């Protein structure tokens, strides 16, 4: 470590992203990308003419994009903030809404990036274990006075909470914020977006990386009361005022406006997920009930680590967390195209046979 | 303010970006953009084929881009970190290299975003006044034990320090970091990039928003010892691991590799700056000696505010800071194309005549 590192930076818990191999061709089912290209409208928006205007700054307020998102969710543009991926939006929210006197609570098994952000902002974190079956009990959060962060559906389990549960949480304590990270909601969960007008203590965070096929465009957004969004903007304008680039603003707006393409992609993923779940169960796997574009599954015959390594050797990447306690025997598999999934299933079968 | 705002966020000092009008056509000389489109190689890199891959995440390590930058500056890729604009890179650096026990010092008149970042990270800041003639005296920083941040050339003055001055600062105290923000260095300043291998306490920050015509692509980078860059990466992976999008990675690499186009753009800006300076002086302005793509100038006949407002009414945007004390009678004018500058000079002349 550098002798120049600040004590605050020395205490950080940097996130480890899934492998993003640049050189070799894998069947890549490890980072929950969409197997489909972005909407044709996105490609149209990314014209050479627009590329030729990159000498000009982007709109720091992301007006074009925020208006498109607001229209899609029936909200005012002042209820929307866009970011360079939902990770950035989450960081704005963690800084804006958690701090001295207001800790943050989240599940023991969830998006591990929350811990990185809690460490970044020096937050007091309360880790709440999921139940034995990996379901989340909202009653565990009822008395927590600080900010509650819930990934719904959760990652990497894929399991979803009913909207009513979140609503109970919002009502139990109107003086604390509930942040709902809905990165995967479009694949079968119940979004809390319709509650935004009703509860001023609700922040909904979404991403365009999954259901909108724009992981490489880095786009996420939050929906909330005007006051909550103002709070996030205070952080944004202190951190990086021009946080979304020109082309991503255009790509995001075009993606949001192509509802048909979006619906069709989500439908295919749900169909493929059902097929994959059936196949894995036939191969003896336990598969958690997923409402996302991935499944979290465990074989009774092979450890999580052996499965991950065996598949990697065979050219298929899935995600596995070494040393992760009660989820160490699980792997997380992105629901890709049928072509990708057939290769995956074949390779798993071959791997199990060899043993 | 939201009742949910954390005390840390309540203390922020959000940055106010220059106006970015979306609807009306102005001669826009207020945010130091390049008047030239990006290199033709950038347009080539931003192909429909690449846009079609936006469903896949970008390389979090920005390998393609960092290698191109490293090659351009004769460094190892491990000495480079790229970001979503140099503002993001600066934020990584402020968090990584300043904190408890290590305050930060910068000039009273400089890029005002440093204050936003100091507030964001709760840093103890030491503000060092420039001399009466707006020059920076490095001797004022010799004894400062914490991190020193120097914009070279400085904004909004446009004035540059010789590299030797920075070198003296680096040598005076090898136990503190000197961050040199070289956003404008390509237009005539002396870059400290060649010193990176020599001093492990030097961090050089640059942007592609000005000399590389990519303000809308949001790209900046830092050069430093491997240890310093590692420190910045700790923060990046705690804040936003996939911080640069796919298309900007490609655009940035292409821009860096087109040295001829870059040189030719910088040359034209220098020529236009000389012309503009002459014209303004003929109109009775005092113009600070600029090594940047803007000039900082003051009329003896009209206040800064009146000039800013008068030009805006006439369709020309320049930057002016209300309530800014000894620079309140100055305006900052971007060195645009000759066509833009001729309109500017005409409008200034007309404005002065009317009085």
XYZ file of C-alpha atoms in Angstrom:
710
model
C 0.000 0.000 0.000
C 1.180 3.469 -0.827
C 2.609 5.453 2.063
C 0.534 8.340 0.752
C -2.793 6.546 1.202
C -5.198 8.440 3.456
C -6.408 6.517 6.537
C -9.933 6.703 5.087
C -8.775 5.047 1.874
C -6.776 2.454 3.772
C -10.005 1.288 5.425
C -11.806 0.725 2.131
C -13.276 -2.586 1.007
C -12.948 -2.371 -2.793
C -15.410 -4.404 -4.835
C -14.199 -7.236 -7.034
C -16.091 -7.223 -10.333
C -16.826 -10.490 -12.139
C -14.233 -11.501 -14.679
C -14.441 -9.485 -17.886
C -12.109 -11.401 -20.177
C -11.006 -9.254 -23.080
C -9.059 -11.720 -25.196
C -10.590 -15.184 -25.056
C -14.054 -16.133 -26.177
C -16.142 -17.585 -23.364
C -19.789 -18.412 -23.064
C -20.114 -15.553 -20.633
C -22.773 -16.182 -18.002
C -21.035 -14.533 -15.045
C -22.067 -10.882 -14.901
C -25.787 -10.922 -15.723
C -25.507 -9.112 -19.027
C -28.315 -9.296 -21.525
C -27.648 -11.721 -24.390
C -29.462 -9.327 -26.725
C -28.011 -6.240 -28.380
C -29.508 -2.883 -27.416
C -32.731 -1.807 -29.109
C -32.418 -0.837 -32.784
C -33.512 2.626 -31.664
C -30.378 2.857 -29.547
C -28.203 2.092 -32.556
C -30.057 4.753 -34.522
C -29.512 7.295 -31.752
C -25.759 6.632 -31.729
C -25.233 8.200 -35.139
C -21.988 9.498 -36.574
C -23.549 12.943 -36.440
C -23.942 12.667 -32.672
C -20.431 11.250 -32.305
C -19.234 14.327 -34.165
C -20.606 16.527 -31.367
C -18.574 14.878 -28.615
C -16.445 18.021 -28.401
C -19.381 19.576 -26.525
C -20.176 18.770 -22.904
C -23.159 16.637 -22.082
C -26.120 18.190 -20.316
C -25.177 17.902 -16.623
C -28.869 17.712 -15.722
C -29.390 14.792 -18.175
C -32.682 16.443 -19.170
C -33.434 14.349 -22.241
C -32.829 11.115 -20.355
C -34.584 12.057 -17.135
C -37.660 13.177 -19.038
C -37.821 9.841 -20.872
C -37.487 7.900 -17.627
C -40.032 10.113 -15.858
C -42.543 9.611 -18.658
C -42.048 5.847 -18.569
C -42.775 5.708 -14.829
C -45.455 8.408 -14.723
C -43.379 10.770 -12.588
C -42.123 14.349 -12.827
C -38.550 14.710 -14.177
C -37.611 16.199 -10.774
C -38.230 12.745 -9.315
C -35.427 11.229 -11.408
C -31.636 11.273 -11.215
C -29.451 9.437 -13.721
C -25.966 8.139 -13.184
C -22.940 6.450 -14.672
C -24.377 3.020 -13.884
C -26.571 2.315 -10.862
C -23.395 1.853 -8.806
C -22.801 5.579 -9.063
C -26.418 6.330 -8.195
C -26.113 4.052 -5.165
C -22.969 5.895 -4.095
C -24.778 9.231 -4.339
C -27.598 7.769 -2.252
C -25.301 6.249 0.371
C -23.536 9.600 0.836
C -26.722 11.673 0.696
C -28.890 9.567 2.967
C -26.589 7.773 5.416
C -24.066 9.286 7.748
C -23.465 10.426 11.292
C -26.387 9.366 13.441
C -27.958 7.409 10.634
C -26.444 4.010 9.962
C -27.348 1.634 7.198
C -28.782 -1.888 7.295
C -28.721 -4.569 4.618
C -28.729 -8.325 4.293
C -25.742 -10.593 4.886
C -26.192 -12.102 1.460
C -26.838 -9.381 -1.077
C -25.035 -7.186 -3.588
C -21.595 -7.006 -1.998
C -21.030 -3.517 -3.321
C -23.108 -2.071 -0.464
C -20.294 -2.980 1.887
C -17.781 -1.226 -0.342
C -19.862 1.908 -0.273
C -20.449 1.762 3.476
C -16.672 1.558 3.916
C -16.115 4.390 1.430
C -18.343 6.737 3.382
C -17.375 5.489 6.848
C -20.911 4.321 7.632
C -21.973 2.255 10.579
C -23.424 -0.857 8.975
C -25.871 -3.355 10.413
C -25.825 -6.707 8.667
C -29.092 -8.614 8.866
C -28.946 -12.358 8.088
C -31.374 -13.810 5.565
C -33.430 -16.774 6.755
C -32.061 -20.294 6.353
C -33.913 -20.608 3.027
C -32.373 -17.298 1.854
C -35.663 -15.428 2.061
C -35.604 -11.942 3.540
C -37.796 -11.207 6.532
C -38.800 -7.543 6.428
C -39.800 -7.751 10.084
C -36.087 -7.879 10.872
C -35.825 -4.275 9.650
C -38.951 -2.814 11.228
C -37.184 -1.339 14.261
C -34.018 -0.216 12.490
C -33.831 3.576 12.806
C -31.330 4.245 9.980
C -31.451 3.775 6.235
C -32.529 0.348 4.995
C -31.164 -0.990 1.703
C -32.959 -3.901 0.105
C -32.118 -5.439 -3.244
C -35.445 -6.606 -4.642
C -35.175 -9.080 -6.196
C -32.071 -9.904 -4.223
C -28.719 -10.825 -5.732
C -27.218 -13.345 -5.898
C -30.206 -15.337 -4.637
C -32.649 -14.093 -7.290
C -35.510 -14.154 -4.784
C -38.098 -11.385 -4.675
C -40.203 -9.722 -1.985
C -43.791 -8.665 -2.593
C -44.278 -4.913 -2.892
C -46.562 -5.051 0.133
C -43.635 -6.062 2.335
C -41.672 -2.976 1.300
C -44.766 -0.890 1.842
C -45.037 -2.171 5.412
C -41.432 -1.160 5.932
C -42.051 2.317 4.521
C -45.012 2.778 6.818
C -43.396 1.304 9.924
C -41.045 4.283 10.147
C -41.763 7.288 7.944
C -38.662 8.998 9.365
C -36.130 6.718 7.751
C -35.363 6.068 4.126
C -35.868 2.713 2.457
C -33.679 2.263 -0.625
C -34.900 -0.477 -2.938
C -32.317 -1.602 -5.455
C -34.368 -2.947 -8.340
C -31.537 -3.854 -10.700
C -33.334 -7.075 -11.648
C -36.978 -6.140 -11.144
C -37.996 -6.216 -14.809
C -37.649 -9.988 -15.016
C -40.537 -10.783 -12.680
C -40.363 -8.757 -9.460
C -42.884 -6.193 -8.290
C -41.426 -2.716 -8.673
C -41.924 -0.079 -5.986
C -41.817 2.665 -8.641
C -45.616 3.116 -8.386
C -45.187 3.949 -4.679
C -42.806 6.865 -5.274
C -45.521 9.515 -5.265
C -46.975 8.071 -2.096
C -43.955 7.777 0.232
C -41.370 10.514 0.560
C -39.026 8.068 2.314
C -38.752 5.690 -0.657
C -35.847 5.652 -3.107
C -36.029 3.188 -6.001
C -32.772 2.486 -7.848
C -32.732 0.809 -11.251
C -30.162 0.009 -13.916
C -30.187 -0.206 -17.693
C -27.457 -2.842 -17.604
C -29.763 -5.844 -17.531
C -33.252 -5.496 -19.010
C -32.243 -2.600 -21.293
C -29.133 -4.289 -22.747
C -26.895 -1.330 -21.904
C -24.318 -2.662 -19.418
C -21.560 -1.174 -21.568
C -23.291 2.212 -21.706
C -23.162 2.620 -17.904
C -26.591 3.890 -17.047
C -28.622 3.732 -13.878
C -31.215 5.941 -12.272
C -33.131 6.562 -9.071
C -36.751 7.506 -8.571
C -37.913 9.289 -5.444
C -39.573 12.340 -3.979
C -38.196 15.637 -5.232
C -36.510 16.172 -1.845
C -34.696 12.832 -1.941
C -33.571 13.407 -5.528
C -32.354 16.899 -4.567
C -30.295 15.290 -1.825
C -28.664 12.918 -4.324
C -28.011 15.822 -6.679
C -26.108 17.652 -3.941
C -23.671 14.758 -3.907
C -23.561 14.424 -7.680
C -22.652 18.095 -8.114
C -19.942 17.696 -5.483
C -18.536 14.575 -7.060
C -18.944 14.725 -10.836
C -21.425 17.248 -12.254
C -21.204 15.984 -15.836
C -21.685 12.382 -14.810
C -23.367 10.937 -17.903
C -21.769 11.275 -21.311
C -23.587 12.551 -24.412
C -23.954 9.212 -26.168
C -25.198 7.360 -23.091
C -27.838 10.031 -22.500
C -29.130 9.424 -26.023
C -28.801 5.641 -25.791
C -30.632 5.516 -22.469
C -33.518 7.655 -23.666
C -33.888 5.551 -26.816
C -33.810 2.322 -24.805
C -36.457 3.562 -22.381
C -38.697 4.645 -25.237
C -38.631 1.265 -26.998
C -41.126 -0.471 -24.725
C -41.888 -3.297 -27.179
C -38.288 -4.375 -27.545
C -37.817 -4.205 -23.777
C -40.900 -6.334 -23.121
C -39.878 -8.889 -25.694
C -36.350 -9.233 -24.239
C -37.717 -9.653 -20.703
C -40.233 -12.269 -21.890
C -37.528 -14.309 -23.597
C -35.350 -14.211 -20.489
C -38.251 -15.472 -18.357
C -38.876 -18.311 -20.828
C -35.188 -19.211 -20.944
C -35.012 -19.082 -17.152
C -37.851 -21.590 -16.864
C -36.082 -23.901 -19.303
C -32.719 -23.570 -17.530
C -34.265 -24.162 -14.110
C -35.914 -27.359 -15.377
C -32.685 -28.622 -16.898
C -30.657 -27.899 -13.763
C -33.226 -29.619 -11.573
C -33.094 -32.649 -13.857
C -29.348 -32.670 -13.305
C -29.955 -32.792 -9.560
C -29.443 -29.121 -8.741
C -31.343 -27.134 -6.116
C -32.331 -23.887 -7.793
C -33.618 -20.955 -5.747
C -36.845 -19.439 -7.108
C -35.570 -16.636 -9.348
C -37.349 -13.475 -10.489
C -34.183 -12.204 -12.190
C -32.035 -12.835 -15.260
C -29.899 -15.323 -13.361
C -30.359 -18.448 -11.293
C -28.561 -19.331 -8.081
C -28.070 -23.066 -7.972
C -26.256 -25.783 -6.076
C -25.411 -29.307 -7.144
C -25.518 -32.116 -4.623
C -22.680 -33.821 -6.518
C -20.031 -31.195 -7.059
C -18.846 -28.254 -4.990
C -19.409 -24.702 -6.148
C -15.706 -24.178 -6.644
C -15.244 -27.364 -8.676
C -18.223 -26.501 -10.832
C -16.962 -22.972 -11.458
C -13.461 -24.158 -12.323
C -14.646 -27.109 -14.401
C -16.946 -24.889 -16.452
C -14.259 -22.283 -16.939
C -11.910 -24.927 -18.302
C -14.672 -25.847 -20.711
C -15.120 -22.283 -21.870
C -18.155 -21.325 -19.793
C -17.945 -18.544 -17.203
C -20.323 -18.489 -14.227
C -19.941 -16.575 -10.952
C -18.791 -18.201 -7.756
C -17.751 -16.678 -4.436
C -14.881 -18.416 -2.712
C -15.013 -18.426 1.083
C -18.587 -17.180 1.155
C -19.882 -19.468 3.906
C -23.351 -20.784 3.387
C -23.457 -19.835 -0.299
C -20.067 -21.311 -1.151
C -21.612 -24.320 -2.864
C -23.781 -22.194 -5.105
C -22.954 -20.702 -8.454
C -24.779 -17.814 -10.054
C -25.607 -18.384 -13.701
C -26.825 -15.621 -15.991
C -29.872 -16.509 -18.068
C -28.371 -16.051 -21.511
C -29.628 -16.992 -24.954
C -30.918 -20.535 -25.573
C -27.763 -21.174 -27.567
C -25.582 -20.212 -24.594
C -27.729 -22.118 -22.123
C -27.639 -25.310 -24.175
C -23.855 -25.222 -24.183
C -23.871 -24.596 -20.426
C -26.195 -27.500 -19.708
C -24.195 -29.842 -21.960
C -20.972 -28.878 -20.218
C -22.447 -29.305 -16.755
C -23.775 -32.749 -17.729
C -20.392 -33.752 -19.121
C -18.647 -32.483 -16.023
C -20.938 -34.438 -13.694
C -20.599 -37.595 -15.802
C -16.823 -37.512 -15.647
C -16.866 -37.650 -11.875
C -33.389 20.525 2.152
C -34.628 17.008 2.675
C -35.050 15.957 6.282
C -33.337 12.743 5.245
C -30.117 14.466 4.214
C -27.087 13.147 6.095
C -25.099 15.770 8.053
C -22.157 15.051 5.757
C -24.256 15.838 2.689
C -25.725 18.924 4.319
C -22.202 20.342 4.578
C -21.457 19.925 0.879
C -20.522 22.754 -1.468
C -21.931 21.537 -4.788
C -20.257 22.835 -7.941
C -22.179 25.024 -10.369
C -21.318 24.040 -13.931
C -21.273 26.667 -16.675
C -24.533 27.066 -18.540
C -25.170 24.264 -21.008
C -28.143 25.582 -22.967
C -29.934 22.779 -24.735
C -32.508 24.643 -26.777
C -31.143 27.960 -27.989
C -28.214 28.466 -30.301
C -25.469 30.525 -28.705
C -21.925 31.233 -29.708
C -20.813 29.128 -26.791
C -17.521 30.343 -25.332
C -18.245 29.635 -21.672
C -17.072 26.104 -20.846
C -13.764 25.766 -22.702
C -14.904 23.150 -25.146
C -12.941 22.527 -28.321
C -14.520 24.119 -31.396
C -13.358 21.102 -33.420
C -15.098 17.741 -33.694
C -13.242 14.707 -32.335
C -10.601 13.095 -34.530
C -11.935 11.178 -37.554
C -10.422 8.111 -35.910
C -12.807 8.580 -32.988
C -15.790 8.595 -35.335
C -14.464 5.446 -36.963
C -14.085 3.750 -33.582
C -17.690 4.542 -32.644
C -19.125 2.146 -35.201
C -22.590 0.637 -35.243
C -20.920 -2.713 -34.640
C -19.469 -1.445 -31.360
C -22.771 0.158 -30.389
C -24.329 -3.258 -30.924
C -22.134 -4.646 -28.147
C -23.329 -2.249 -25.485
C -25.183 -5.121 -23.830
C -21.768 -6.230 -22.534
C -19.987 -4.507 -19.656
C -16.980 -2.368 -20.339
C -13.574 -3.498 -19.175
C -13.414 -2.201 -15.580
C -9.629 -1.926 -15.884
C -9.958 0.201 -19.069
C -7.033 -1.784 -20.482
C -7.280 -0.634 -24.095
C -7.456 3.006 -23.057
C -4.807 2.907 -20.347
C -2.363 1.201 -22.695
C -2.892 3.896 -25.328
C -2.349 6.657 -22.760
C 0.680 4.907 -21.287
C 2.259 4.534 -24.725
C 1.657 8.217 -25.511
C 3.428 9.313 -22.317
C 6.131 6.635 -22.276
C 4.866 5.016 -19.081
C 3.743 1.557 -17.958
C -0.046 0.999 -18.058
C 0.106 0.537 -14.270
C 0.973 4.213 -14.042
C -2.369 5.220 -15.559
C -5.930 5.375 -14.270
C -8.825 6.548 -16.439
C -12.067 8.079 -15.287
C -15.454 9.435 -16.237
C -13.984 12.875 -16.827
C -11.049 14.293 -14.896
C -13.511 15.420 -12.206
C -13.985 11.774 -11.275
C -10.246 11.157 -11.322
C -9.755 14.191 -9.070
C -12.380 12.817 -6.670
C -10.566 9.470 -6.528
C -7.336 11.328 -5.828
C -8.829 13.602 -3.152
C -10.243 10.570 -1.307
C -7.161 8.418 -1.800
C -4.524 10.968 -0.925
C -6.094 13.439 1.507
C -7.773 12.722 4.804
C -7.249 12.599 8.529
C -3.893 14.080 9.368
C -3.280 15.143 5.807
C -5.067 18.284 4.706
C -5.082 19.794 1.271
C -3.846 23.148 0.005
C -4.782 25.002 -3.165
C -5.022 28.545 -4.474
C -7.799 31.005 -3.672
C -8.431 31.518 -7.350
C -8.427 28.187 -9.131
C -10.794 25.457 -10.321
C -13.623 25.857 -7.823
C -14.395 22.162 -7.935
C -11.521 21.474 -5.528
C -13.565 23.097 -2.790
C -16.547 20.891 -3.629
C -14.400 17.820 -3.321
C -12.765 18.952 -0.098
C -16.260 19.425 1.359
C -17.395 16.049 -0.011
C -14.602 14.232 1.768
C -14.579 16.406 4.890
C -11.019 17.585 4.257
C -9.236 20.334 6.100
C -8.434 22.829 3.370
C -5.780 25.518 3.311
C -6.474 28.274 0.810
C -3.367 30.031 -0.466
C -3.909 33.427 -2.142
C -2.371 34.067 -5.535
C -0.180 37.155 -5.840
C -1.757 40.489 -6.741
C -0.962 39.827 -10.438
C -2.634 36.368 -10.199
C 0.641 34.500 -10.444
C 1.181 31.539 -8.134
C 4.173 31.556 -5.825
C 5.250 27.957 -5.221
C 7.258 29.111 -2.210
C 3.925 29.595 -0.438
C 3.476 25.809 -0.516
C 6.989 24.706 0.415
C 6.228 24.163 4.102
C 2.737 22.737 3.708
C 2.812 19.170 5.057
C -0.372 17.867 3.375
C -1.358 17.307 -0.236
C -0.823 20.225 -2.604
C -3.149 20.684 -5.581
C -2.011 22.981 -8.359
C -3.850 23.590 -11.596
C -1.127 24.207 -14.160
C -1.953 26.184 -16.186
C -4.364 27.638 -13.684
C -8.044 28.247 -14.354
C -9.635 30.692 -14.733
C -6.488 32.821 -14.987
C -4.894 30.799 -17.786
C -1.438 31.424 -16.343
C 1.194 28.686 -16.244
C 4.058 27.723 -13.949
C 7.368 26.404 -15.259
C 7.896 22.695 -14.662
C 10.940 23.551 -12.589
C 8.740 25.241 -9.994
C 6.701 22.082 -9.541
C 9.896 20.088 -9.383
C 11.125 22.279 -6.521
C 7.869 21.579 -4.733
C 8.216 17.831 -5.265
C 11.727 17.897 -3.892
C 11.029 20.194 -0.948
C 8.965 17.508 0.734
C 9.138 13.992 -0.693
C 6.647 12.853 1.967
C 3.665 14.707 0.615
C 1.859 14.391 -2.670
C 1.722 17.149 -5.263
C -1.268 16.831 -7.576
C -0.889 18.787 -10.794
C -4.150 19.293 -12.653
C -3.077 19.729 -16.276
C -6.509 20.071 -17.854
C -5.201 22.855 -20.110
C -1.539 21.951 -20.452
C -1.644 20.985 -24.124
C -2.179 24.572 -25.228
C 1.214 25.850 -24.136
C 2.075 24.767 -20.583
C 4.946 22.530 -19.542
C 3.578 19.137 -18.544
C 4.951 17.303 -15.525
C 4.186 13.955 -17.182
C 7.924 13.429 -17.931
C 8.614 13.639 -14.175
C 6.286 10.780 -13.250
C 8.999 8.110 -13.309
C 11.251 10.308 -11.208
C 9.019 11.354 -8.283
C 6.748 8.911 -6.488
C 4.918 11.821 -4.859
C 3.690 13.317 -8.155
C 0.216 12.809 -9.569
C -0.552 14.387 -12.938
C -4.235 14.692 -13.880
C -5.333 15.390 -17.435
C -8.586 15.552 -19.348
C -9.677 14.724 -22.891
C -12.385 17.402 -22.721
C -10.273 20.212 -24.129
C -7.349 19.347 -26.399
C -8.853 15.989 -27.440
C -12.318 17.347 -28.326
C -14.092 14.820 -26.104
C -15.891 16.866 -23.424
C -19.093 14.966 -24.195
C -17.339 11.599 -23.917
C -16.338 12.242 -20.287
C -12.762 11.110 -20.146
C -9.903 12.025 -17.875
C -6.857 10.250 -16.557
C -4.087 10.431 -14.014
C -0.434 9.513 -14.342
C 1.646 8.577 -11.324
C 3.769 5.984 -9.638
C 2.234 2.535 -9.495
C 1.627 3.002 -5.751
C -0.267 6.251 -6.225
C -2.363 4.787 -9.042
C -3.104 1.732 -6.865
C -4.345 4.105 -4.172
C -6.721 5.777 -6.638
C -7.905 2.373 -7.829
C -8.865 1.432 -4.265
C -11.297 4.320 -4.303
C -12.510 3.624 -7.836
C -13.360 0.019 -6.981
C -15.200 1.221 -3.888
C -17.134 3.833 -5.775
C -17.811 2.667 -9.316
C -15.757 -0.220 -10.662
C -17.062 0.020 -14.245
C -16.459 3.742 -14.385
C -15.787 4.230 -18.106
C -18.296 3.060 -20.684
C -17.404 0.927 -23.727
C -17.697 3.650 -26.340
C -15.702 6.208 -24.363
C -12.900 3.686 -23.870
C -12.703 3.266 -27.645
C -13.106 6.980 -28.343
C -10.399 7.908 -25.861
C -7.902 5.418 -27.230
C -8.543 6.583 -30.795
C -8.164 10.237 -29.800
C -4.888 9.595 -28.007
C -3.521 7.705 -30.992
C -4.236 10.481 -33.489
C -1.266 12.674 -32.597
C -1.374 14.694 -35.833
C -4.966 15.770 -35.409
C -4.313 16.644 -31.773
C -1.269 18.747 -32.631
C -3.081 20.544 -35.384
C -6.057 21.408 -33.114
C -3.753 22.722 -30.390
C -1.800 24.808 -32.909
C -4.958 26.432 -34.247
C -6.133 27.269 -30.726
C -2.802 28.928 -29.972
C -3.035 30.972 -33.172
C -6.631 31.966 -32.439
C -5.693 32.881 -28.877
C -3.009 35.249 -30.104
C -5.509 36.877 -32.461
C -8.186 37.172 -29.758
C -5.743 38.599 -27.230
C -4.679 41.254 -29.723
C -8.258 42.198 -30.526
C -9.240 42.439 -26.872
C -6.229 44.588 -26.069
C -7.146 46.896 -28.937
C -10.578 47.205 -27.350
C -8.915 48.306 -24.123
C -9.009 45.008 -22.232
C -6.342 43.748 -19.867
C -5.742 40.127 -20.805
C -3.794 37.798 -18.519
C -1.032 35.854 -20.287
C -2.789 32.606 -21.220
C -1.297 29.184 -21.927
C -4.749 27.634 -22.235
C -7.728 27.481 -24.598
C -9.325 30.462 -22.900
C -8.418 34.028 -21.970
C -9.228 35.813 -18.743
C -9.837 39.449 -19.502
C -11.124 42.667 -17.976
C -12.380 45.796 -19.641
C -11.683 49.190 -18.124
C -15.000 50.420 -19.497
C -17.585 47.851 -18.521
C -18.002 45.631 -15.485
C -17.648 41.869 -15.752
C -21.317 41.360 -14.997
C -22.479 43.901 -17.573
C -20.215 42.384 -20.199
C -21.450 38.865 -19.464
C -25.112 39.918 -19.572
C -24.701 42.145 -22.603
C -23.004 39.369 -24.568
C -25.606 36.842 -23.525
C -28.371 39.117 -24.799
C -26.468 39.248 -28.069
C -26.207 35.480 -28.307
C -22.660 34.986 -27.018
C -22.004 33.024 -23.823
C -18.864 33.668 -21.773
C -18.211 32.715 -18.140
C -18.438 35.205 -15.308
C -18.401 34.678 -11.565
C -20.726 36.922 -9.593
C -19.520 37.930 -6.143
C -16.023 36.627 -6.793
C -14.089 39.511 -5.243
C -10.960 40.483 -7.099
C -11.893 38.572 -10.245
C -15.441 39.915 -10.441
C -14.576 42.296 -13.279
C -13.056 39.558 -15.387
C -14.766 37.262 -17.847
C -13.364 33.965 -19.059
C -13.657 33.508 -22.797
C -13.034 30.186 -24.510
C -10.763 30.347 -27.540
C -13.173 29.022 -30.136
C -13.015 28.967 -33.908
C -12.116 32.146 -35.799
C -15.729 32.373 -36.894
C -16.927 32.343 -33.284
C -14.231 34.750 -32.143
C -15.036 37.269 -34.864
C -18.662 37.349 -33.745
C -17.517 37.749 -30.139
C -15.206 40.655 -30.933
C -17.878 42.367 -33.048
C -20.414 42.042 -30.266
C -18.014 43.333 -27.623
C -17.175 46.310 -29.829
C -20.865 47.049 -30.402
C -21.565 46.735 -26.694
C -18.791 49.163 -25.752
C -19.862 51.660 -28.441
C -23.429 51.781 -27.154
C -22.310 52.946 -23.735
